Short mmCIF file of C-alpha atoms and ligand atoms in Angstrom, two decimals:
data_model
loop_
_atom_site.label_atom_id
_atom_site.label_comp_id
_atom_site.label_asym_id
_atom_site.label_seq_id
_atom_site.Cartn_x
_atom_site.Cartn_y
_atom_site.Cartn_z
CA UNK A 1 -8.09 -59.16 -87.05
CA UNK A 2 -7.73 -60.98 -84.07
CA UNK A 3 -10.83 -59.59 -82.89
CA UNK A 4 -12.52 -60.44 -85.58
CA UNK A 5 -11.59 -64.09 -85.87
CA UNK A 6 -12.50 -63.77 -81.65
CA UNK A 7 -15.95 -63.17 -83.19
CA UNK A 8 -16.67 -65.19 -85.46
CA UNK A 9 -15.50 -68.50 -83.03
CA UNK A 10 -17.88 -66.90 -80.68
CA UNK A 11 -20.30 -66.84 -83.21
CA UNK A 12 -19.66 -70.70 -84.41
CA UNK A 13 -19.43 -71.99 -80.57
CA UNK A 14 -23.43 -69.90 -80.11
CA UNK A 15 -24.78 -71.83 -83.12
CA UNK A 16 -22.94 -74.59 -82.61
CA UNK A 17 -24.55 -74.80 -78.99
CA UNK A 18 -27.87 -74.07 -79.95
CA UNK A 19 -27.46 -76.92 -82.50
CA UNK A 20 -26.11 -79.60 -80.69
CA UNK A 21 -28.77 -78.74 -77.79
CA UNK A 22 -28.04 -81.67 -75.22
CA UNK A 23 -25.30 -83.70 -77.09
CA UNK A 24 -26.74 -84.36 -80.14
CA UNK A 25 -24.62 -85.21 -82.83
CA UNK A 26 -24.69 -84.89 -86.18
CA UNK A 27 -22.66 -81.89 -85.85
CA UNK A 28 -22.28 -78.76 -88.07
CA UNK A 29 -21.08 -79.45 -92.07
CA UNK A 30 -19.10 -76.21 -92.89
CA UNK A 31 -18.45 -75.97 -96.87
CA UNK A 32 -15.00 -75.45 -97.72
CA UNK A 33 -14.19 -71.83 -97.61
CA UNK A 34 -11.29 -72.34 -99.91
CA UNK A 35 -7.27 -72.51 -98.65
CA UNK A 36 -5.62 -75.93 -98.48
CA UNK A 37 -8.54 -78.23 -97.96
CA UNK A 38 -9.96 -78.33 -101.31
CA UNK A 39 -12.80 -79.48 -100.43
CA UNK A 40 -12.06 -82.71 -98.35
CA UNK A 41 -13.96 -83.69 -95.39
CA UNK A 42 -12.85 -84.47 -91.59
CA UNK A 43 -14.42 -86.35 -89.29
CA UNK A 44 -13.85 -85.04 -86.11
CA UNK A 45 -15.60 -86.89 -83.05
CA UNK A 46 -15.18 -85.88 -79.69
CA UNK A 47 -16.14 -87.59 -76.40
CA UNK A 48 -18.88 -85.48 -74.90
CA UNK A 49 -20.23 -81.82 -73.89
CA UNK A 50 -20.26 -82.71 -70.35
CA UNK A 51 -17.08 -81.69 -69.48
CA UNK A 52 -15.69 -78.07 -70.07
CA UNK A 53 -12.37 -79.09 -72.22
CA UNK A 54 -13.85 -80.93 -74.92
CA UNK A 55 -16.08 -78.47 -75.97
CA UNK A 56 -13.00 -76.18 -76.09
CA UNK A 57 -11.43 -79.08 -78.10
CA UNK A 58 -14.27 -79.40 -80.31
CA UNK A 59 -14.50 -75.51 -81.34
CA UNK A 60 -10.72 -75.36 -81.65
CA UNK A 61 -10.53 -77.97 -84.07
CA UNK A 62 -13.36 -77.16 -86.29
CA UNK A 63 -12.08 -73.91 -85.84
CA UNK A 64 -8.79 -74.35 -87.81
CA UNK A 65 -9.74 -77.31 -89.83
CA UNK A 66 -12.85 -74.90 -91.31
CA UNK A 67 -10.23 -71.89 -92.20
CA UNK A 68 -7.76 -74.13 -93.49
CA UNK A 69 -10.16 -74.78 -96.19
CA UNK A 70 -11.84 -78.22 -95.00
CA UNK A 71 -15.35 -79.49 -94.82
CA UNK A 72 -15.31 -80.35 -90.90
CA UNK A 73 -18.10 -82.74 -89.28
CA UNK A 74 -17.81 -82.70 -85.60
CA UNK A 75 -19.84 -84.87 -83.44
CA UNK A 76 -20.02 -85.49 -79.50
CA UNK A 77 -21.08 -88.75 -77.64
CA UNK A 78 -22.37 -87.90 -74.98
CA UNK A 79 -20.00 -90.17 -72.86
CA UNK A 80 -21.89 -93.30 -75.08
CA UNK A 81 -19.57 -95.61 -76.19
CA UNK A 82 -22.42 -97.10 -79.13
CA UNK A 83 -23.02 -93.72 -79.70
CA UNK A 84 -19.45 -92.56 -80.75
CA UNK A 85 -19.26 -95.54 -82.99
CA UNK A 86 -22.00 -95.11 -84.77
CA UNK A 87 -20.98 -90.94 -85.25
CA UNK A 88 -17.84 -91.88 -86.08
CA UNK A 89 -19.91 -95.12 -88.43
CA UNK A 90 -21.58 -91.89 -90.10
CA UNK A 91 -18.62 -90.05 -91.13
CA UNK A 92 -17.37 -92.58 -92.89
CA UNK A 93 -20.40 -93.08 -94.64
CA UNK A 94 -20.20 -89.51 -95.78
CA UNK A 95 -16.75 -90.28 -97.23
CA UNK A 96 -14.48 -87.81 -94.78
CA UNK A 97 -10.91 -88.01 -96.00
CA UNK A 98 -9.23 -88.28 -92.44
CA UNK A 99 -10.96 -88.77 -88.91
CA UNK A 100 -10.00 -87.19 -85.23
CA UNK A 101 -11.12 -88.93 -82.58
CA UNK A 102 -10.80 -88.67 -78.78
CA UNK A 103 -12.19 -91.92 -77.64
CA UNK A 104 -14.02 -91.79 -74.97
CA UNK A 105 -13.49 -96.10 -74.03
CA UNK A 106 -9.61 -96.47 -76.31
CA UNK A 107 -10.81 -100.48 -76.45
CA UNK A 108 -14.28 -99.86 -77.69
CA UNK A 109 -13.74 -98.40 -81.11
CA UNK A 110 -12.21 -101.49 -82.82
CA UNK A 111 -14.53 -102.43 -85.16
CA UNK A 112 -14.94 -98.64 -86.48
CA UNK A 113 -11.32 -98.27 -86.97
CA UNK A 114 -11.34 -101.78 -88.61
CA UNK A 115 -14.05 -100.06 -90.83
CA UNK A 116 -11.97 -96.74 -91.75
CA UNK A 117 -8.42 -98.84 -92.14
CA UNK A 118 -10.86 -100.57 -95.15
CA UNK A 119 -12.05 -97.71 -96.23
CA UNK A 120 -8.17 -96.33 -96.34
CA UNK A 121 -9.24 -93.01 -93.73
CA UNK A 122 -6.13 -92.27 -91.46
CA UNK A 123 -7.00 -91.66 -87.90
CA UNK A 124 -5.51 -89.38 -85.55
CA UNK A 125 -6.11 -90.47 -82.07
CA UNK A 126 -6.93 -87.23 -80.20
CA UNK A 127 -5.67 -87.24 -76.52
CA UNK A 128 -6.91 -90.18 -75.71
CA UNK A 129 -5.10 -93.43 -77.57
CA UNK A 130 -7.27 -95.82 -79.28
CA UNK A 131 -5.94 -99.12 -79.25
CA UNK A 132 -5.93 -100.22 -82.88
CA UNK A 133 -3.45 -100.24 -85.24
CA UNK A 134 -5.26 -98.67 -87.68
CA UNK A 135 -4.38 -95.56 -85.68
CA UNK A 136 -1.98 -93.40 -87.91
CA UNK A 137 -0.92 -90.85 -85.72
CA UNK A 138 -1.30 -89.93 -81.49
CA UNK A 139 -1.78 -86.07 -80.72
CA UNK A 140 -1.94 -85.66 -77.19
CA UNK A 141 0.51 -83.95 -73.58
CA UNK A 142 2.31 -85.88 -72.27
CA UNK A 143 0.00 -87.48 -70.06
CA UNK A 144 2.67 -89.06 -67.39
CA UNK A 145 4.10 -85.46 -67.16
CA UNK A 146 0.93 -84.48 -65.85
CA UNK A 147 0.67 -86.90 -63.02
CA UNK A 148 4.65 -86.30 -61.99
CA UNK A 149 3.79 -82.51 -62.04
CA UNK A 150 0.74 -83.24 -59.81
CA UNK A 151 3.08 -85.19 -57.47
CA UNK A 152 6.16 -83.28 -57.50
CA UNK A 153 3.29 -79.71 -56.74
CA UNK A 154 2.94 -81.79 -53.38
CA UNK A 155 6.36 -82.66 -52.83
CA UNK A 156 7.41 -78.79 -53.13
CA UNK A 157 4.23 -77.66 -51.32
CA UNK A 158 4.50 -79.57 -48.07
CA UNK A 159 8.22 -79.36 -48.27
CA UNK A 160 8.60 -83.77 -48.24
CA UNK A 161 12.37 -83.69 -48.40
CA UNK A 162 12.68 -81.62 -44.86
CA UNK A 163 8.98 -81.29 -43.00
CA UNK A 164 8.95 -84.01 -40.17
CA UNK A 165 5.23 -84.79 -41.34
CA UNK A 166 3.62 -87.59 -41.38
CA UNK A 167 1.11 -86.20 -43.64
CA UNK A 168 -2.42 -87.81 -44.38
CA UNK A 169 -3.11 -88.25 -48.39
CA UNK A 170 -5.96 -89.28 -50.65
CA UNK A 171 -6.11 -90.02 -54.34
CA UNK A 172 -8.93 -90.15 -56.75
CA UNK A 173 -8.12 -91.11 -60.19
CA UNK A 174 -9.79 -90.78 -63.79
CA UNK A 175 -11.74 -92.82 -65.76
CA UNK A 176 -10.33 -96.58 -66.28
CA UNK A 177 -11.97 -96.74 -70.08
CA UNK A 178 -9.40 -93.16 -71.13
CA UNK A 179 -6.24 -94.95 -71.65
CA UNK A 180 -4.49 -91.84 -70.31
CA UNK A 181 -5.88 -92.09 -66.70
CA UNK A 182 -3.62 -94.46 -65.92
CA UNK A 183 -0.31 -92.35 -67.03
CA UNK A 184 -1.79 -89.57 -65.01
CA UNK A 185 -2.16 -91.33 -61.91
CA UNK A 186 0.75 -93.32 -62.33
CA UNK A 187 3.10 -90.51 -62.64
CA UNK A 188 2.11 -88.86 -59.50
CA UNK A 189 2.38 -92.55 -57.43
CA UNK A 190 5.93 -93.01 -59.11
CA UNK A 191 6.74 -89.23 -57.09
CA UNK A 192 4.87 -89.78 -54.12
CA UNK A 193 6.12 -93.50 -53.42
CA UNK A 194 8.90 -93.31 -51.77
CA UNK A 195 7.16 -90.62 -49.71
CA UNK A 196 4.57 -93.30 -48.91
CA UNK A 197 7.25 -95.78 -48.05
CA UNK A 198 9.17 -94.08 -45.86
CA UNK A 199 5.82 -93.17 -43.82
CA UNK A 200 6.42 -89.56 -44.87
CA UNK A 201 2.91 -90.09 -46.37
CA UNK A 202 -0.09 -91.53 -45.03
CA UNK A 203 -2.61 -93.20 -47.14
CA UNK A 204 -5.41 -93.22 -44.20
CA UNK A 205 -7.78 -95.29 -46.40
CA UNK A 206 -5.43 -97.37 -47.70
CA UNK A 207 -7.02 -96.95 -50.98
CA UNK A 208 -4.08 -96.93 -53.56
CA UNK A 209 -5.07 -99.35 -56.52
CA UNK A 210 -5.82 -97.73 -59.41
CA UNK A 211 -9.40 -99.34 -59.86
CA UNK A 212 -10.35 -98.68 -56.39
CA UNK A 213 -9.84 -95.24 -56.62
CA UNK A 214 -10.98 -94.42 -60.28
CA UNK A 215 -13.85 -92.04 -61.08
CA UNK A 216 -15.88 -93.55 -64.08
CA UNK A 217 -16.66 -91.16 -67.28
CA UNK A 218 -14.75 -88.68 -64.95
CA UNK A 219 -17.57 -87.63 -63.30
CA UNK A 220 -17.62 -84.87 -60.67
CA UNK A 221 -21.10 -86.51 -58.46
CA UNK A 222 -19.35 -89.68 -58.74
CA UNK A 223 -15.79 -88.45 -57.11
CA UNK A 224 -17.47 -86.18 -54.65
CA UNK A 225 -19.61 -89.63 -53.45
CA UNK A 226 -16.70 -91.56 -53.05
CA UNK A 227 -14.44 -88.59 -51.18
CA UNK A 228 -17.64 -88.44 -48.86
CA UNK A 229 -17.28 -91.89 -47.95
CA UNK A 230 -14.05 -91.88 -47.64
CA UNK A 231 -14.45 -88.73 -45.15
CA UNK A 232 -17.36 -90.79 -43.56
CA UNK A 233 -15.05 -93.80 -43.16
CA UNK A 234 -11.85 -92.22 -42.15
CA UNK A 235 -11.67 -88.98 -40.98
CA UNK A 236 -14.70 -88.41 -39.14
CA UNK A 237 -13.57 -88.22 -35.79
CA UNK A 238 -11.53 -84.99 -37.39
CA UNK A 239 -8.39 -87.16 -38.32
CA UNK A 240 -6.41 -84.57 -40.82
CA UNK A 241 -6.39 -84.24 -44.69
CA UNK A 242 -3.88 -83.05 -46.06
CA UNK A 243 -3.43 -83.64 -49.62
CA UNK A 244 -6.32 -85.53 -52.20
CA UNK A 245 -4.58 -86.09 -55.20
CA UNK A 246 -7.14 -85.69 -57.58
CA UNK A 247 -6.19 -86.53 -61.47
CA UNK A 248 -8.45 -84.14 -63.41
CA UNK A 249 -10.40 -81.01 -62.47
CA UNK A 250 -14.01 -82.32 -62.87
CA UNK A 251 -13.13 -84.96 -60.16
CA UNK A 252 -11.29 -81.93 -57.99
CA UNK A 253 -14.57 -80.43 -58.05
CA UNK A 254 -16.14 -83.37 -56.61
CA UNK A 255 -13.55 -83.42 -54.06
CA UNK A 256 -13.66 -79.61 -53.35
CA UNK A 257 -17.18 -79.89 -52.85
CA UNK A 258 -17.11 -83.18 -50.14
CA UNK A 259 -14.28 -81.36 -48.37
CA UNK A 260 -17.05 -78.33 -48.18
CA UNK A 261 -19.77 -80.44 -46.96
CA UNK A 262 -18.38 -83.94 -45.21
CA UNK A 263 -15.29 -82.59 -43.82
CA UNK A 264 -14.81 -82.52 -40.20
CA UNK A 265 -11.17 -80.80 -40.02
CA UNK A 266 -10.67 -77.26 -40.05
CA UNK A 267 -7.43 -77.35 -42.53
CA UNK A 268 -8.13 -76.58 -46.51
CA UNK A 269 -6.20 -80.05 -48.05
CA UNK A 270 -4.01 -79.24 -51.19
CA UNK A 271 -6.01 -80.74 -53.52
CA UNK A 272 -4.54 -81.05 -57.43
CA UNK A 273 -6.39 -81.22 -60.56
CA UNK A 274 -5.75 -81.04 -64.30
CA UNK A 275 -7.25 -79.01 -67.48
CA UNK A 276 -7.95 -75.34 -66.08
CA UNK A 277 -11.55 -75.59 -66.24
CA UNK A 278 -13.54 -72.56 -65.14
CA UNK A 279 -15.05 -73.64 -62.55
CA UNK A 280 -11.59 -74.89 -60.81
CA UNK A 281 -9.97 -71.51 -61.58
CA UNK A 282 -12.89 -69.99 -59.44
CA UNK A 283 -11.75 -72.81 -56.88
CA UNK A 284 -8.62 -71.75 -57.23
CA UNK A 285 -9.28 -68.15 -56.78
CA UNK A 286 -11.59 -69.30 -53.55
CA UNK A 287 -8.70 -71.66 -51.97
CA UNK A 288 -10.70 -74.61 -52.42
CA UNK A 289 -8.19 -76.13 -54.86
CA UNK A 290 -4.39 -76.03 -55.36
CA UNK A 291 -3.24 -76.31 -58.85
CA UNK A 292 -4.59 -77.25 -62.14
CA UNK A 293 -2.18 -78.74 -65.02
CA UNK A 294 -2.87 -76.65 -67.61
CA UNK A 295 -3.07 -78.04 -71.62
CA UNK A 296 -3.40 -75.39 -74.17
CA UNK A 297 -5.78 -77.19 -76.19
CA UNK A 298 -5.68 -74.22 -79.12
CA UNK A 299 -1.78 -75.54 -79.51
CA UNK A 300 -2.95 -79.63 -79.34
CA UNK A 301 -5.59 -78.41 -82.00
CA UNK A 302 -2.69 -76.91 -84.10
CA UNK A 303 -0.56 -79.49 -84.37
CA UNK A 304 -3.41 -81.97 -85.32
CA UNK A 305 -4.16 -80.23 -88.04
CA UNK A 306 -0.96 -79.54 -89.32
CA UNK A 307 -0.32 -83.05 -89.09
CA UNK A 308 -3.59 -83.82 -90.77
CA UNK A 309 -2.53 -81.56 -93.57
CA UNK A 310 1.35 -83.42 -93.89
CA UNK A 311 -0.96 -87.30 -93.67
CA UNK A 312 -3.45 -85.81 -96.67
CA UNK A 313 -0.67 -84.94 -98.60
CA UNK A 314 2.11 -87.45 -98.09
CA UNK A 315 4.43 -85.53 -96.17
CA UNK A 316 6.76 -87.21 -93.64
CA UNK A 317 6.27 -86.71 -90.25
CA UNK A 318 9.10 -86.48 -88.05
CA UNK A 319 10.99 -84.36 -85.91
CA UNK A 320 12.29 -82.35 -88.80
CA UNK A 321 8.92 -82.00 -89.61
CA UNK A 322 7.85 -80.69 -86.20
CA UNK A 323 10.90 -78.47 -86.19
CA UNK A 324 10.10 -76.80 -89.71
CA UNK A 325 6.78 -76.71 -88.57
CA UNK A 326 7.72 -73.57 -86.94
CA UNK A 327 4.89 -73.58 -83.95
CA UNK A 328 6.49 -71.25 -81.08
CA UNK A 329 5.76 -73.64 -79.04
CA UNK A 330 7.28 -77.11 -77.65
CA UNK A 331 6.52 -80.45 -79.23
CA UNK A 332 7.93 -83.52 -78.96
CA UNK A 333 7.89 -86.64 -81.78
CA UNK A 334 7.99 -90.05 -79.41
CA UNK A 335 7.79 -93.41 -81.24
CA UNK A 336 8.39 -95.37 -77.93
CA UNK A 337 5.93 -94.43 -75.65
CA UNK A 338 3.02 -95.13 -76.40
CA UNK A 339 1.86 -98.59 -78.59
CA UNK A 340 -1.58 -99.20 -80.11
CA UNK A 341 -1.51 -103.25 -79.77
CA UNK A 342 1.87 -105.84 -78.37
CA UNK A 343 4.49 -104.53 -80.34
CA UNK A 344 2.78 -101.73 -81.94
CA UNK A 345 4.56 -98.10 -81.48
CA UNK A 346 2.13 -95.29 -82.34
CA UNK A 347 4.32 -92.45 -83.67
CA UNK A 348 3.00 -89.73 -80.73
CA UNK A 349 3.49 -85.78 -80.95
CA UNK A 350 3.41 -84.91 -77.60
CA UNK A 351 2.96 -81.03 -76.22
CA UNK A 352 4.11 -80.02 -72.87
CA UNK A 353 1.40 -79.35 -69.58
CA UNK A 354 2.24 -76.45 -67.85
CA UNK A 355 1.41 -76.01 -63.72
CA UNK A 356 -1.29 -73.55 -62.86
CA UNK A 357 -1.51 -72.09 -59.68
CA UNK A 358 -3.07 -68.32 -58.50
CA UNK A 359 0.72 -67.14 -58.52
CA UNK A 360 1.21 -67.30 -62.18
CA UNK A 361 -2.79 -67.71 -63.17
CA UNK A 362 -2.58 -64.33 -64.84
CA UNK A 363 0.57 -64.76 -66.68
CA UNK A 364 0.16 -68.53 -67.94
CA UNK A 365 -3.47 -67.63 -68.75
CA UNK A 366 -4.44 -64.46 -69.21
CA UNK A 367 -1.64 -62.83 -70.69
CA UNK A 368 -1.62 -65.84 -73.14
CA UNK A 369 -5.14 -64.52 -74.30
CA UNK A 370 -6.65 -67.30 -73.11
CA UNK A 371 -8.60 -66.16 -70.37
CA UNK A 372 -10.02 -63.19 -69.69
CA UNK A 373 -10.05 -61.29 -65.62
CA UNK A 374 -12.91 -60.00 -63.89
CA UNK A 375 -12.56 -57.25 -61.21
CA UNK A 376 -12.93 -60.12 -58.84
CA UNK A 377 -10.11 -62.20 -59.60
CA UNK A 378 -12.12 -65.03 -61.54
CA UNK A 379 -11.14 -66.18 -65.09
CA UNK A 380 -13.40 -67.15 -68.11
CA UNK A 381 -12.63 -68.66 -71.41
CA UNK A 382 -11.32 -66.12 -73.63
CA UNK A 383 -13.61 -67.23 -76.36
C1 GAL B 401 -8.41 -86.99 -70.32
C2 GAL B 401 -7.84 -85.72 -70.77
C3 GAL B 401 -7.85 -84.76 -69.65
C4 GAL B 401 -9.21 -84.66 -69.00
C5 GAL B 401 -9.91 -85.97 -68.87
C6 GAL B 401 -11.37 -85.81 -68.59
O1 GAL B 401 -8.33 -87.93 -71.32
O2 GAL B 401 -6.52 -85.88 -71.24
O3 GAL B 401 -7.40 -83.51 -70.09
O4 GAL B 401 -10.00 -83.78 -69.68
O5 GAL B 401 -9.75 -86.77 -69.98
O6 GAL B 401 -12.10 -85.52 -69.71
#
């Protein structure tokens, strides 16, 4: 059975990749197939293609929204702001009963969201907040646990607490428009301060502001550019890297790569990153990167629509909901953390990122099911 259902997501991701070409959206309209949906319709909008997790995001979803009986629509942006409002525009148009969307700017969508409060659509805001109030529920890790488990990997690694360092150390953050970048990269400052302020720590570039060190659209060319000027700037005459905090995995590859080409030490730095892509688990496997924070996306995917299914029918969603839900795995229900306007709480169910490193690669991932080992030691999606 497994197998089978193994199949046919293969099966959807192929045609769904061979419709959506280069981003195009529009997306794939499934007919109900019976089960709870009945027949209604979600909207489910994701950010782009470009990057390796949303396009596991995007299957998952449609995945278990389609066999839970739903019409699904699912859309990507292509990292286009106008574009995602106008997908998201469409759905509405074509009267879905509840929209997911993982914004790709959370300030950008306000009119939409006015537009689907009017219509009466609930929103869940997928990963990435949106900030309007029109938001009904937040689905999403908890994104400042990633950053402190990026920081703390370095603490542990180099041994802070006892090595006599100093040690030199780089950051490179996400994208300023995802509301989450900033939880990521403040939750690895808030470990590595005191570090930095005791001189334990050495920010050779002195680059610590969030905006100066942000990668727009979290793009891999655009971190690898700025870690090569960096390296041109600071460390050519062989000064030593040894840590580049990096936020994500697409802007760890960037890194990897200008540490490969522009680097003129002969240490590998630790270098962190975040979402287990495949390419970073081959880094991984290679040495060229530390750690990745790993978020099951099949669980985020679950809960969504589970909670989808409680909003469509008037169910009350709260932490005896989440415990009767029954998932086997950990969730929590946080109305204080994260707010959609001044004053605004979005009620937030927030899963649990897990550390990733070749030592437990094969039990956290593989064993899991969701990767699969070559004879070579590299992992690939699963499905
Ligand atoms: C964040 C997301 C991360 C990462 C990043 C780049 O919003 O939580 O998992 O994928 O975007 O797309």
């Amino acid at each position: 059975m497994k197998k089978f259902l193994a199949l046919i997501l293969a099966l959807v991701m192929a045609l769904s990749l061979v419709a959506c070409g280069s981003e195009s959206s529009g997306g794939s309209t499934a007919e109900s197939a019976g089960g709870e949906g009945g027949g209604q319709k979600i909207g489910i909008s994701m950010p782009t293609q470009s990057l390796e997790r949303w396009n596991r995001d995007g299957s998952y979803l449609d995945e278990q929204f389609k066999s839970a009986g739903y019409e699904t629509i699912l859309t990507y942006s292509d990292n286009d702001t106008n574009r995602q409002v106008s997908d998201i525009q469409n759905m509405i148009a074509d009267g879905v009963d509840l929209l997911v969307v993982a914004a790709i700017d959370g300030e950008a969508l306000n009119t939409v969201m006015n537009e689907a409060g009017e219509a009466g659509i609930p929103v869940i805001a997928y990963d990435r907040l949106i900030m309007n109030d029109n938001v009904s529920y937040y689905v999403s890790f908890d994104n400042y646990t990633v950053g402190t488990l990026q920081g703390q990997y370095v603490v542990d690694t180099l041994d802070l607490d006892n090595a006599a360092g100093p040690f030199n150390i780089e950051f490179t953050a996400g994208d300023p428009a995802d509301n989450n970048a900033g939880y990521f990269f403040q939750g690895a400052v808030d470990v590595l301060q005191p570090y930095i302020d005791s001189g334990k720590l050495n920010v050779v570039s002195g680059q610590t502001d969030f905006d100066t060190v942000a990668t727009a659209a979290w793009d891999s060319q655009t971190a690898m550019e700025r870690a090569q000027n960096v390296l041109a700037s600071y460390y050519a005459d062989g000064t030593q890297v040894d840590v580049w905090l990096c936020s994500n995995d697409s802007t760890a590859l960037g890194v990897a790569q200008a540490i490969e080409s522009d680097y003129a030490g002969f240490n590998q730095p630790i270098i962190t990153g975040q979402d287990g892509d495949e390419a970073n688990l081959k880094n991984l496997v290679d040495g060229k990167q530390s750690m990745t924070v790993y978020k099951a996306v099949a669980n985020e995917a679950v809960v969504t629509l589970d909670l989808a299914i409680a909003i469509l029918e008037g169910t009350t969603v709260d932490e005896a909901f989440i415990e009767a839900a029954g998932w086997g795995f950990d969730c929590a229900y946080d109305t204080e953390s994260y707010a959609t306007s001044e004053g605004h709480n979005c009620p937030s169910l927030l899963l649990v990122p897990d550390v990733v490193t070749t030592d437990n690669m094969v039990e956290k991932l593989v064993d899991t099911g969701y990767y699969t080992q070559d004879a070579d030691g590299y992992l690939h999606p699963a499905n």
